[in-house]
PDB file of C-alpha atoms and ligand atoms in Angstrom:
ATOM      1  CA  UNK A1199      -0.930  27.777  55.660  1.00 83.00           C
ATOM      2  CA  UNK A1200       2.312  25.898  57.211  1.00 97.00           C
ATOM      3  CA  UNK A1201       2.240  26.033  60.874  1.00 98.00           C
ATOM      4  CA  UNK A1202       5.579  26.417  62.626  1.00 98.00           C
ATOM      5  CA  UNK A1203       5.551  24.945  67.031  1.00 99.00           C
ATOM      6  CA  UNK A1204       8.246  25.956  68.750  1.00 99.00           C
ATOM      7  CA  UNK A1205       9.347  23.979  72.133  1.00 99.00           C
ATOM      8  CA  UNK A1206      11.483  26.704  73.796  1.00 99.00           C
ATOM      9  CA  UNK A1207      11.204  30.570  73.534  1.00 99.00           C
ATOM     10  CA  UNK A1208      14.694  32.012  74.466  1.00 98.00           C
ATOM     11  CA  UNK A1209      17.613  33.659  72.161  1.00 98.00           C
ATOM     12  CA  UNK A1210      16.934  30.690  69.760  1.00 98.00           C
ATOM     13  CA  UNK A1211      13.661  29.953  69.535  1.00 99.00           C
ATOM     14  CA  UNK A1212      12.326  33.764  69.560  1.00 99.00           C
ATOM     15  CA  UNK A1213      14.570  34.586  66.790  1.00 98.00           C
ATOM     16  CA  UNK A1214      13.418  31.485  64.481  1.00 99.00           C
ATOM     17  CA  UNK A1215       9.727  32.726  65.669  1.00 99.00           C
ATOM     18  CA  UNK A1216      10.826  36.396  64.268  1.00 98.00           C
ATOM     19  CA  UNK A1217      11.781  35.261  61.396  1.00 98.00           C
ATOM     20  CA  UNK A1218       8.657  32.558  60.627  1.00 98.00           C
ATOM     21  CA  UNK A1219       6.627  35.329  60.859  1.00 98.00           C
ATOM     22  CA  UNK A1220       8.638  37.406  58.592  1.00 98.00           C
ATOM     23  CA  UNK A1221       7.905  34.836  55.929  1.00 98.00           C
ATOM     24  CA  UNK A1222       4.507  34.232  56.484  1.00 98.00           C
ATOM     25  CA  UNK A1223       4.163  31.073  58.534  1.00 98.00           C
ATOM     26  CA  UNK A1224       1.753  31.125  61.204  1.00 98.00           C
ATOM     27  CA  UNK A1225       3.688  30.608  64.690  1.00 99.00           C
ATOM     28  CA  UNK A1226       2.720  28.629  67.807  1.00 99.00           C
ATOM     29  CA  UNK A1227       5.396  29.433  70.474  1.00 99.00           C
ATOM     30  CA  UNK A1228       5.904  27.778  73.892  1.00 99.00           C
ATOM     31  CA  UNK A1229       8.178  27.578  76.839  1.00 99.00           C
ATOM     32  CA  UNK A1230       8.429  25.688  80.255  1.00 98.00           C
ATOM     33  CA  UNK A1231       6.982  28.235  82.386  1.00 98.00           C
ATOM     34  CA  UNK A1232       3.565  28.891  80.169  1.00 98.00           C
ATOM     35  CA  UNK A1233       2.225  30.922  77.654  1.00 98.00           C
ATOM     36  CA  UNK A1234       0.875  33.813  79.873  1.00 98.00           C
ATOM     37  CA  UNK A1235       4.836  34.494  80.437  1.00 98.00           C
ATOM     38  CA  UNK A1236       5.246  34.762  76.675  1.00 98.00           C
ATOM     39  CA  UNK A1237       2.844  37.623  76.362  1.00 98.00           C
ATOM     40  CA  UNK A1238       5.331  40.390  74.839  1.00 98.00           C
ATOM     41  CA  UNK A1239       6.785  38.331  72.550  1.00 99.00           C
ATOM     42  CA  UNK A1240       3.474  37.750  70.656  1.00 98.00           C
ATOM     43  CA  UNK A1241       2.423  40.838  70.744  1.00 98.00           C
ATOM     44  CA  UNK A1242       5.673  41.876  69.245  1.00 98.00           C
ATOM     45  CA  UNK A1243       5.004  38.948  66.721  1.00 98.00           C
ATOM     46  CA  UNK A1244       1.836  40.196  66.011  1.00 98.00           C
ATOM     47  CA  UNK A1245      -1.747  38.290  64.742  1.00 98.00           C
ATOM     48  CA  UNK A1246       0.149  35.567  63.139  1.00 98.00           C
ATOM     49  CA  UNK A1247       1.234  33.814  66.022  1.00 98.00           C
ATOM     50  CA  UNK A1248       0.431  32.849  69.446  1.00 98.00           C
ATOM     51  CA  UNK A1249       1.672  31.069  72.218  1.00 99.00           C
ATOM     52  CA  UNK A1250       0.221  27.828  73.832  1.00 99.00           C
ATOM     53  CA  UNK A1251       1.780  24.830  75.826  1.00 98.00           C
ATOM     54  CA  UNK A1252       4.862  22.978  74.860  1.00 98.00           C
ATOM     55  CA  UNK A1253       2.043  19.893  74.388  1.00 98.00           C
ATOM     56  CA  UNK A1254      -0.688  22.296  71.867  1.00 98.00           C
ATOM     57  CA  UNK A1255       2.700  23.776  70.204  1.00 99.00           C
ATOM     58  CA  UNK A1256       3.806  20.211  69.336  1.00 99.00           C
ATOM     59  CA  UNK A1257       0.270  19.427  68.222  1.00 98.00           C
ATOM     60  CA  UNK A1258      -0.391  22.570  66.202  1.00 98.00           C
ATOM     61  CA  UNK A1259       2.845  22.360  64.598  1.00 98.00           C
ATOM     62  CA  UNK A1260       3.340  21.308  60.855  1.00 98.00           C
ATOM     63  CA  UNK A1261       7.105  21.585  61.007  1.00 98.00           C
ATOM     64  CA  UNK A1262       8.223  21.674  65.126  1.00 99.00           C
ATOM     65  CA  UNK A1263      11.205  23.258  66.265  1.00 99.00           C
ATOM     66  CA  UNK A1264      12.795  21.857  69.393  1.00 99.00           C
ATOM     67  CA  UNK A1265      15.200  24.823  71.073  1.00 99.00           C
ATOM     68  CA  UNK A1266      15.516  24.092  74.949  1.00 98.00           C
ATOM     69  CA  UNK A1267      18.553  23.422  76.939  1.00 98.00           C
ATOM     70  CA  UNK A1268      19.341  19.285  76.305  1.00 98.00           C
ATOM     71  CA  UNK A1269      18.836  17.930  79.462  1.00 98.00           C
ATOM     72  CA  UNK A1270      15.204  18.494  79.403  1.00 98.00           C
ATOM     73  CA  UNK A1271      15.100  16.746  75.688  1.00 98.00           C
ATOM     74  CA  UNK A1272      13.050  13.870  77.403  1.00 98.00           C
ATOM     75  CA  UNK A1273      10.123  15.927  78.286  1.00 98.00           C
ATOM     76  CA  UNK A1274       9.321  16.936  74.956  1.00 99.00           C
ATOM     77  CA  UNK A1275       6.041  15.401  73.540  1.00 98.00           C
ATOM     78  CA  UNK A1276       6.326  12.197  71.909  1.00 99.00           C
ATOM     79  CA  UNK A1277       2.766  11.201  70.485  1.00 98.00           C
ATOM     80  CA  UNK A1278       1.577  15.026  68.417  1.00 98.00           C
ATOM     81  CA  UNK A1279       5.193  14.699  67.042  1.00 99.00           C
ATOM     82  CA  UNK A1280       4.368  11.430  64.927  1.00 99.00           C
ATOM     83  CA  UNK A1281       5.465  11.543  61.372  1.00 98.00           C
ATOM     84  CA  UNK A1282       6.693  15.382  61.706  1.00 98.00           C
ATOM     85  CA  UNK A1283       9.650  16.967  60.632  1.00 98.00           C
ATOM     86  CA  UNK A1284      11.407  18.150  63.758  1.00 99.00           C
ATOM     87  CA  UNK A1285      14.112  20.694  63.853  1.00 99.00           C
ATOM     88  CA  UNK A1286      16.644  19.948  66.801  1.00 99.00           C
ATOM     89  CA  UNK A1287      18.743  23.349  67.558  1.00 99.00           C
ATOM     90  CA  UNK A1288      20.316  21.305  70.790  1.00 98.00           C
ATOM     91  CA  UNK A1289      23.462  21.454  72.008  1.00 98.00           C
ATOM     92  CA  UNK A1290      25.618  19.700  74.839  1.00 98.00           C
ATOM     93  CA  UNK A1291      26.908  21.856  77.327  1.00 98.00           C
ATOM     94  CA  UNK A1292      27.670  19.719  80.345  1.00 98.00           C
ATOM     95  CA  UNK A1293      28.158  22.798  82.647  1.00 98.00           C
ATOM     96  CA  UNK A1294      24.574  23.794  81.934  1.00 98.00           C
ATOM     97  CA  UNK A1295      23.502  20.300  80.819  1.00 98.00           C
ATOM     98  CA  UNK A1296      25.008  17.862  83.614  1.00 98.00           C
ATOM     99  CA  UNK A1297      26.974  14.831  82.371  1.00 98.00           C
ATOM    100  CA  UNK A1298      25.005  12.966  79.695  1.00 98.00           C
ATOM    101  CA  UNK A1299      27.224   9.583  79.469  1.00 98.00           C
ATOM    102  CA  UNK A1300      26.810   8.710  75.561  1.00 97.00           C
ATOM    103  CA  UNK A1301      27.438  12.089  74.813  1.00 98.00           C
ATOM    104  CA  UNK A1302      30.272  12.024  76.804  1.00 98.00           C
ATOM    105  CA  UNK A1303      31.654   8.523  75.852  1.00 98.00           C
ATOM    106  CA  UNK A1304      30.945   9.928  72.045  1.00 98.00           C
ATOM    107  CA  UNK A1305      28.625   6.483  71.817  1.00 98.00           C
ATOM    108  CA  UNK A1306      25.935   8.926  69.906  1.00 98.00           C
ATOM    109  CA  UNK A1307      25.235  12.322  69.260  1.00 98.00           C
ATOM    110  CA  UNK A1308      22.433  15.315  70.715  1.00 98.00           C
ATOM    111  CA  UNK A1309      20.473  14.885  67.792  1.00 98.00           C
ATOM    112  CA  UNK A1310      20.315  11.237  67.813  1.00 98.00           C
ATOM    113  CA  UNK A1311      19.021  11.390  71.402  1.00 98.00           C
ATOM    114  CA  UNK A1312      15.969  13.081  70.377  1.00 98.00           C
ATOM    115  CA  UNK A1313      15.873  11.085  67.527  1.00 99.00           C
ATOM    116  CA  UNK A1314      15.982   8.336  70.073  1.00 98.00           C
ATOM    117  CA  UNK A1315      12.969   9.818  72.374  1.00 98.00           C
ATOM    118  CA  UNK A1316      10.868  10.566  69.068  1.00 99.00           C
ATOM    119  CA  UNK A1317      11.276   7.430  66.799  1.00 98.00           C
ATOM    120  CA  UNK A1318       8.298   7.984  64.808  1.00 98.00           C
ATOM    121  CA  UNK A1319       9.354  11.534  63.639  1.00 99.00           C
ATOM    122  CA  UNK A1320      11.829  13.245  61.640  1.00 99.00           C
ATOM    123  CA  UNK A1321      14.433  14.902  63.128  1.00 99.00           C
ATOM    124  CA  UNK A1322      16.856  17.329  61.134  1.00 99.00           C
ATOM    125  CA  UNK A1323      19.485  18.893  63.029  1.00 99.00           C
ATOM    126  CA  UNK A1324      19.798  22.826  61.946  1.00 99.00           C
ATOM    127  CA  UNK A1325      20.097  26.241  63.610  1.00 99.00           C
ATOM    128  CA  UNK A1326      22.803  24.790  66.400  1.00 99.00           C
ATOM    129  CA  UNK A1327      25.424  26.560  65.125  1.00 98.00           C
ATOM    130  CA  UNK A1328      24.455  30.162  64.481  1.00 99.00           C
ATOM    131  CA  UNK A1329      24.613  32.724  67.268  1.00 98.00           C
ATOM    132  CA  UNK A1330      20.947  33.516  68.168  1.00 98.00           C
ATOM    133  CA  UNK A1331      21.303  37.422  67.265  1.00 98.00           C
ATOM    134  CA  UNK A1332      23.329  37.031  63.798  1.00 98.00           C
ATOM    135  CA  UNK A1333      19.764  34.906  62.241  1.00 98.00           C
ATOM    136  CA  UNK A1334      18.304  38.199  61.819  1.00 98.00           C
ATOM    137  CA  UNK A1335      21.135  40.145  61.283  1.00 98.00           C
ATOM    138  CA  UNK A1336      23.400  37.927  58.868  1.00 98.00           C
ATOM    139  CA  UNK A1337      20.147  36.572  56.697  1.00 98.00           C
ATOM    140  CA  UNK A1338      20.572  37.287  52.811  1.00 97.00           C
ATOM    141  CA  UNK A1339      18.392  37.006  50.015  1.00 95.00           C
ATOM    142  CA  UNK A1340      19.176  34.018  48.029  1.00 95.00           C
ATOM    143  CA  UNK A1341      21.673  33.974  44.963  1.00 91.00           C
ATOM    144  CA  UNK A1342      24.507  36.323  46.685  1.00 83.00           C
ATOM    145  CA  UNK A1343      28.087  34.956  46.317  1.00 84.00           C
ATOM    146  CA  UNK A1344      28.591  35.392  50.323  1.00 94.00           C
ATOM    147  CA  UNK A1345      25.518  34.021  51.704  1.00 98.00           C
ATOM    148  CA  UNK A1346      25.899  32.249  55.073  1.00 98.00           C
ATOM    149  CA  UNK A1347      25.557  28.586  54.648  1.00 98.00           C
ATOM    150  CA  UNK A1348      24.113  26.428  57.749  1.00 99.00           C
ATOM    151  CA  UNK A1349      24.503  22.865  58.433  1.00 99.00           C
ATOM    152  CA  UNK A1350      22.014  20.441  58.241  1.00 99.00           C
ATOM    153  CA  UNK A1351      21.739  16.676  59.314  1.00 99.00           C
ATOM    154  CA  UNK A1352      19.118  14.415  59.623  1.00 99.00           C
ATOM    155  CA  UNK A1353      18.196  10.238  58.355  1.00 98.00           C
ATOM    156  CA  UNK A1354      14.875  11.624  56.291  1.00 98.00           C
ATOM    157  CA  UNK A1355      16.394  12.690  53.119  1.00 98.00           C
ATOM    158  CA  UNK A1356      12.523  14.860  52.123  1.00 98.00           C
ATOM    159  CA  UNK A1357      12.976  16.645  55.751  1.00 98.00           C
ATOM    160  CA  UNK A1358      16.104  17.424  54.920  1.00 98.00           C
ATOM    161  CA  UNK A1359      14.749  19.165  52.002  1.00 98.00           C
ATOM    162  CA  UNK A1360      12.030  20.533  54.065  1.00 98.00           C
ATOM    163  CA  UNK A1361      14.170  22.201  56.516  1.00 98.00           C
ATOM    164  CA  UNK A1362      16.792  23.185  53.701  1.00 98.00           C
ATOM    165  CA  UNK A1363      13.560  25.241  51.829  1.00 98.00           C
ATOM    166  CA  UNK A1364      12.790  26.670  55.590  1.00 98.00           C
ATOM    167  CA  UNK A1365      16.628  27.958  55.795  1.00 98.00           C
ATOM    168  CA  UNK A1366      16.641  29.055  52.076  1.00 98.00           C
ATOM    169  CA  UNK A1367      13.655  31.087  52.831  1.00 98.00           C
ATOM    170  CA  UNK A1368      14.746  32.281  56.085  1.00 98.00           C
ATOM    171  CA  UNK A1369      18.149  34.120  54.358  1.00 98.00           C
ATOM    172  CA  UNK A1370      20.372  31.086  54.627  1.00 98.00           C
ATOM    173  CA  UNK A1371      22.481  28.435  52.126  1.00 98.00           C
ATOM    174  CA  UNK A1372      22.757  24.826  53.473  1.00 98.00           C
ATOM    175  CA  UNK A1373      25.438  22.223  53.775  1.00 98.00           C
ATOM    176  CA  UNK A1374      24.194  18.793  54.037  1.00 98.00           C
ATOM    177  CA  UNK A1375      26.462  17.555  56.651  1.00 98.00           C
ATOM    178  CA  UNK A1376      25.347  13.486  56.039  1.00 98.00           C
ATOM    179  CA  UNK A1377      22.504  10.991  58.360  1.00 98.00           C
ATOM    180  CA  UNK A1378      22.201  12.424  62.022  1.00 98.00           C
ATOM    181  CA  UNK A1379      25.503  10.654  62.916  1.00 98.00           C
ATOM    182  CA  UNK A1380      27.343  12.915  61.022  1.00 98.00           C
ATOM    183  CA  UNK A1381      26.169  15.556  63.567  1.00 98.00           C
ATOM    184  CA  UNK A1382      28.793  15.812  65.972  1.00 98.00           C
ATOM    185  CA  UNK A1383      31.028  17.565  62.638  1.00 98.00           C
ATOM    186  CA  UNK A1384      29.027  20.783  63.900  1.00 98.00           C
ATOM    187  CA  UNK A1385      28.975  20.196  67.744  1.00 98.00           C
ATOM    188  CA  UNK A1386      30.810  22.719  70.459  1.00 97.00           C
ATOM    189  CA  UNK A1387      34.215  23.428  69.529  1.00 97.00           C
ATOM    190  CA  UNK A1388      34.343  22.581  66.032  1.00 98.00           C
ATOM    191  CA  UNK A1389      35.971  24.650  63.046  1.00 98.00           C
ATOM    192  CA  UNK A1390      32.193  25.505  61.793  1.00 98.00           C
ATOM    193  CA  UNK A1391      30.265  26.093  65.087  1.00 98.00           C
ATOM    194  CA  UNK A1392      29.829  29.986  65.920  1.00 98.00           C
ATOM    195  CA  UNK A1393      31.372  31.518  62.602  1.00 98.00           C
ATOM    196  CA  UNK A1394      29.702  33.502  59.998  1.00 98.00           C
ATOM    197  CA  UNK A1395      30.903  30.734  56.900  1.00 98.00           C
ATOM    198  CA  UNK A1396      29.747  30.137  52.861  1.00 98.00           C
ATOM    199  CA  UNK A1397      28.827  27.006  51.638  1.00 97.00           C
ATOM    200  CA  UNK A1398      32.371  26.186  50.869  1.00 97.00           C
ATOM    201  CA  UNK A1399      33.806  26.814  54.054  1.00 98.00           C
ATOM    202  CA  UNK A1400      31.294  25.301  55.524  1.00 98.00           C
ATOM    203  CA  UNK A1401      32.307  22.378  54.060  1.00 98.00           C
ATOM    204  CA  UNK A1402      35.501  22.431  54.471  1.00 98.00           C
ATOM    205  CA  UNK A1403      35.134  22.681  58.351  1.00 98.00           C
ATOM    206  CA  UNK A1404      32.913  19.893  58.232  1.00 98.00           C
ATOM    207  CA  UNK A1405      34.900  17.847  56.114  1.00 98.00           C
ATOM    208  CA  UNK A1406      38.000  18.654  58.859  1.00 98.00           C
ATOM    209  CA  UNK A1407      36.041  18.645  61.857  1.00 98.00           C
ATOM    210  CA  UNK A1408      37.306  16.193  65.051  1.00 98.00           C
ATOM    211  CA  UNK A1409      35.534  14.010  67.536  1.00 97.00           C
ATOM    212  CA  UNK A1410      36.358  15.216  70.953  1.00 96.00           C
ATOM    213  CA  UNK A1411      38.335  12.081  71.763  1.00 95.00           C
ATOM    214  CA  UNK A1412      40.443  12.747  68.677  1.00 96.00           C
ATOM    215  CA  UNK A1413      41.531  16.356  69.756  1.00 92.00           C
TER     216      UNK A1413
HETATM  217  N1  NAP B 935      21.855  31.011  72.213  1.00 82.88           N
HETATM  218  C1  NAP B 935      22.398  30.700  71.049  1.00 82.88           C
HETATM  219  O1  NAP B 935      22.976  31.591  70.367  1.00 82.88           O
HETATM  220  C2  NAP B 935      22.293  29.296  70.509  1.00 82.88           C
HETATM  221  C3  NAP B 935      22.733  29.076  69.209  1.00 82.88           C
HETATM  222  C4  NAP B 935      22.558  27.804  68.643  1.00 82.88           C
HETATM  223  C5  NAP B 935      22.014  26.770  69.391  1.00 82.88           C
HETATM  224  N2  NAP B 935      21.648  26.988  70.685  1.00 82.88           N
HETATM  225  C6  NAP B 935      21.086  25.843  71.427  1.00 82.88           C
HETATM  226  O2  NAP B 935      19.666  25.897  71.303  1.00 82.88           O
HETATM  227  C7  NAP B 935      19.044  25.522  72.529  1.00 82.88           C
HETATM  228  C8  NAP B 935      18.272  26.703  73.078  1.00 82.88           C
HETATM  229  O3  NAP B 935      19.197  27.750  73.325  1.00 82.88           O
HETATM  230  P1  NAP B 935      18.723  29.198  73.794  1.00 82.88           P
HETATM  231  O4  NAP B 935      19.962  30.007  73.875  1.00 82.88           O
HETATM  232  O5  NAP B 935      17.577  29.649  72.947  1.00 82.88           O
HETATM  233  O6  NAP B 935      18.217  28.873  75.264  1.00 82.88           O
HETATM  234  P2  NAP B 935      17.470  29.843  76.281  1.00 82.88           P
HETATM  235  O7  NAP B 935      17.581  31.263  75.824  1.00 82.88           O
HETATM  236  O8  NAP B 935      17.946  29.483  77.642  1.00 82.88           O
HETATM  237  O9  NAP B 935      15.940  29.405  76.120  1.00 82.88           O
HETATM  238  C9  NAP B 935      15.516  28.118  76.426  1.00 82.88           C
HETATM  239  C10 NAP B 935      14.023  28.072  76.211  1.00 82.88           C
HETATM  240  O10 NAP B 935      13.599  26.725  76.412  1.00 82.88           O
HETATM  241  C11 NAP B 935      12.457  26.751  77.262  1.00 82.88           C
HETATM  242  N3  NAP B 935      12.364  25.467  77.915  1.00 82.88           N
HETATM  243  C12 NAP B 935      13.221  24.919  78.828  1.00 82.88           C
HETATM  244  N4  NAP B 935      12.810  23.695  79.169  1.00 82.88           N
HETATM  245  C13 NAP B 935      11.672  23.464  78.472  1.00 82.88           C
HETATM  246  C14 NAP B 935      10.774  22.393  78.421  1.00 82.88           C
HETATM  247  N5  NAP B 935      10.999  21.279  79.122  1.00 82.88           N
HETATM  248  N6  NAP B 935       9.682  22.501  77.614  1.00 82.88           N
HETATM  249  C15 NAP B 935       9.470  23.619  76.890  1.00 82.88           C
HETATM  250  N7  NAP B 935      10.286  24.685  76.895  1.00 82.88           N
HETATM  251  C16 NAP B 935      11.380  24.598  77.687  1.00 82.88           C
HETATM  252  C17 NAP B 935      12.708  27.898  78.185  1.00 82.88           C
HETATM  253  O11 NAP B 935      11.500  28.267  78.815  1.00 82.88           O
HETATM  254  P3  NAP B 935      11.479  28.927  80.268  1.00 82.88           P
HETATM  255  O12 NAP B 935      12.262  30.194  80.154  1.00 82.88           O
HETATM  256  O13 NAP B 935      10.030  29.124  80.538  1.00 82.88           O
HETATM  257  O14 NAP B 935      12.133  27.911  81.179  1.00 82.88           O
HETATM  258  C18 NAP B 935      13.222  28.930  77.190  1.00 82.88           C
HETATM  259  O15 NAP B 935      12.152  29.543  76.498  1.00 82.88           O
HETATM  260  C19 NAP B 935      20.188  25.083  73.454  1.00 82.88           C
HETATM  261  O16 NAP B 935      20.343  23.688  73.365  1.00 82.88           O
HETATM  262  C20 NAP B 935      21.395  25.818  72.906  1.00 82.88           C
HETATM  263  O17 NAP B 935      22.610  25.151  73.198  1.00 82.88           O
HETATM  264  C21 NAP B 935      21.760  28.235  71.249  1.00 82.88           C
END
């Protein structure tokens, strides 16, 4: 049985719990505050899932998602996260965030970061560009000629293909958007990031997609 660990428990991290469950993954959910605060949500996820520390969800964790707001990227657990494939949901919002200078200077990109602050893992950037509520509501079975496609990025080619069988499962198509560098082509304020695109759109937003200094 595939364990899923989820670092954050809000509209993002809920929802992919939701749907892990829905497709038979057992869940270990976690948040900043602890796990007695995340009491409804496992009972509402039922026996398949419980919720633990950000530290026992990284260690329980075959696949890890990592859905909290940026700026607290650095205190996610390095060491249980060696040699895992972890999903980065992340995105910069320096009104929420604070000013984050190689993000701002365009130097790297989010996923990179936590790439950076977890060297020995395998991070795939996926999820960031989906409203939380349309996951459940915009998933398809697979085959349909208007499925929603989702971006992925990442350096690991076989987490890559990991996470793409997680988002086939989950209802979605993918678009390989390239290595993690390629991420910023689905950051804030690009053509793809918020609406409800196929696989060719999808790539064609990507493919047109600007660097904020180019805008
Ligand atoms: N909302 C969306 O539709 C959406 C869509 C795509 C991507 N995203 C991105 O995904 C990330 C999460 O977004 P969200 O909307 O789900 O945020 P959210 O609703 O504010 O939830 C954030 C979650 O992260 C937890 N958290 C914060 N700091 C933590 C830490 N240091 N360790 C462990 N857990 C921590 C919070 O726990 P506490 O409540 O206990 O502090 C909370 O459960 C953001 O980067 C966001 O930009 C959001």
């Amino acid at each position: 049985m595939t364990t899923i660990g989820l670092i954050g428990a809000g509209h993002i991290g809920s929802q992919l719990a939701r749907l892990a469950v829905a497709h038979g993954y057992d869940v270990v959910i976690s948040n900043s505050r602890g796990p007695e605060t995340l009491s409804a949500l496992v009972t509402e996820l039922g026996s398949t899932a419980r919720a633990a520390s950000a530290l026992d969800a990284a260690r329980a964790g075959d696949i890890v998602v990592v859905s909290i707001p940026l700026r607290n990227y650095r205190t996610v657990p390095v060491e249980p996260l060696i040699g895992k494939v972890v999903i980065d949901t992340n995105n910069y919002y320096p009104q929420r965030d604070g000013h984050i200078q190689e993000l701002d200077d365009e130097s790297t990109t989010t996923s990179e970061l936590l790439q950076a602050h977890l060297p020995n893992s395998k991070v795939v950037k996926a999820f960031n560009h989906i409203y939380a509520s349309e996951l459940t509501t915009h998933c398809l079975p697979a085959g349909g000629q208007h499925r929603r496609a989702l971006a992925i990025a990442g350096d690991d080619p076989d987490a890559k293909a990991t996470v793409a069988n997680l988002i086939d499962q989950f209802g979605f198509d993918t678009v390989d958007a390239g290595p993690l560098a390629e991420g910023w082509r689905i950051q804030r304020d690009t053509p793809g990031y918020g609406p409800r695109r196929t696989i060719d759109e999808l790539r064609r937003d990507l493919a047109v997609a600007k660097r904020y200094r180019d805008l």
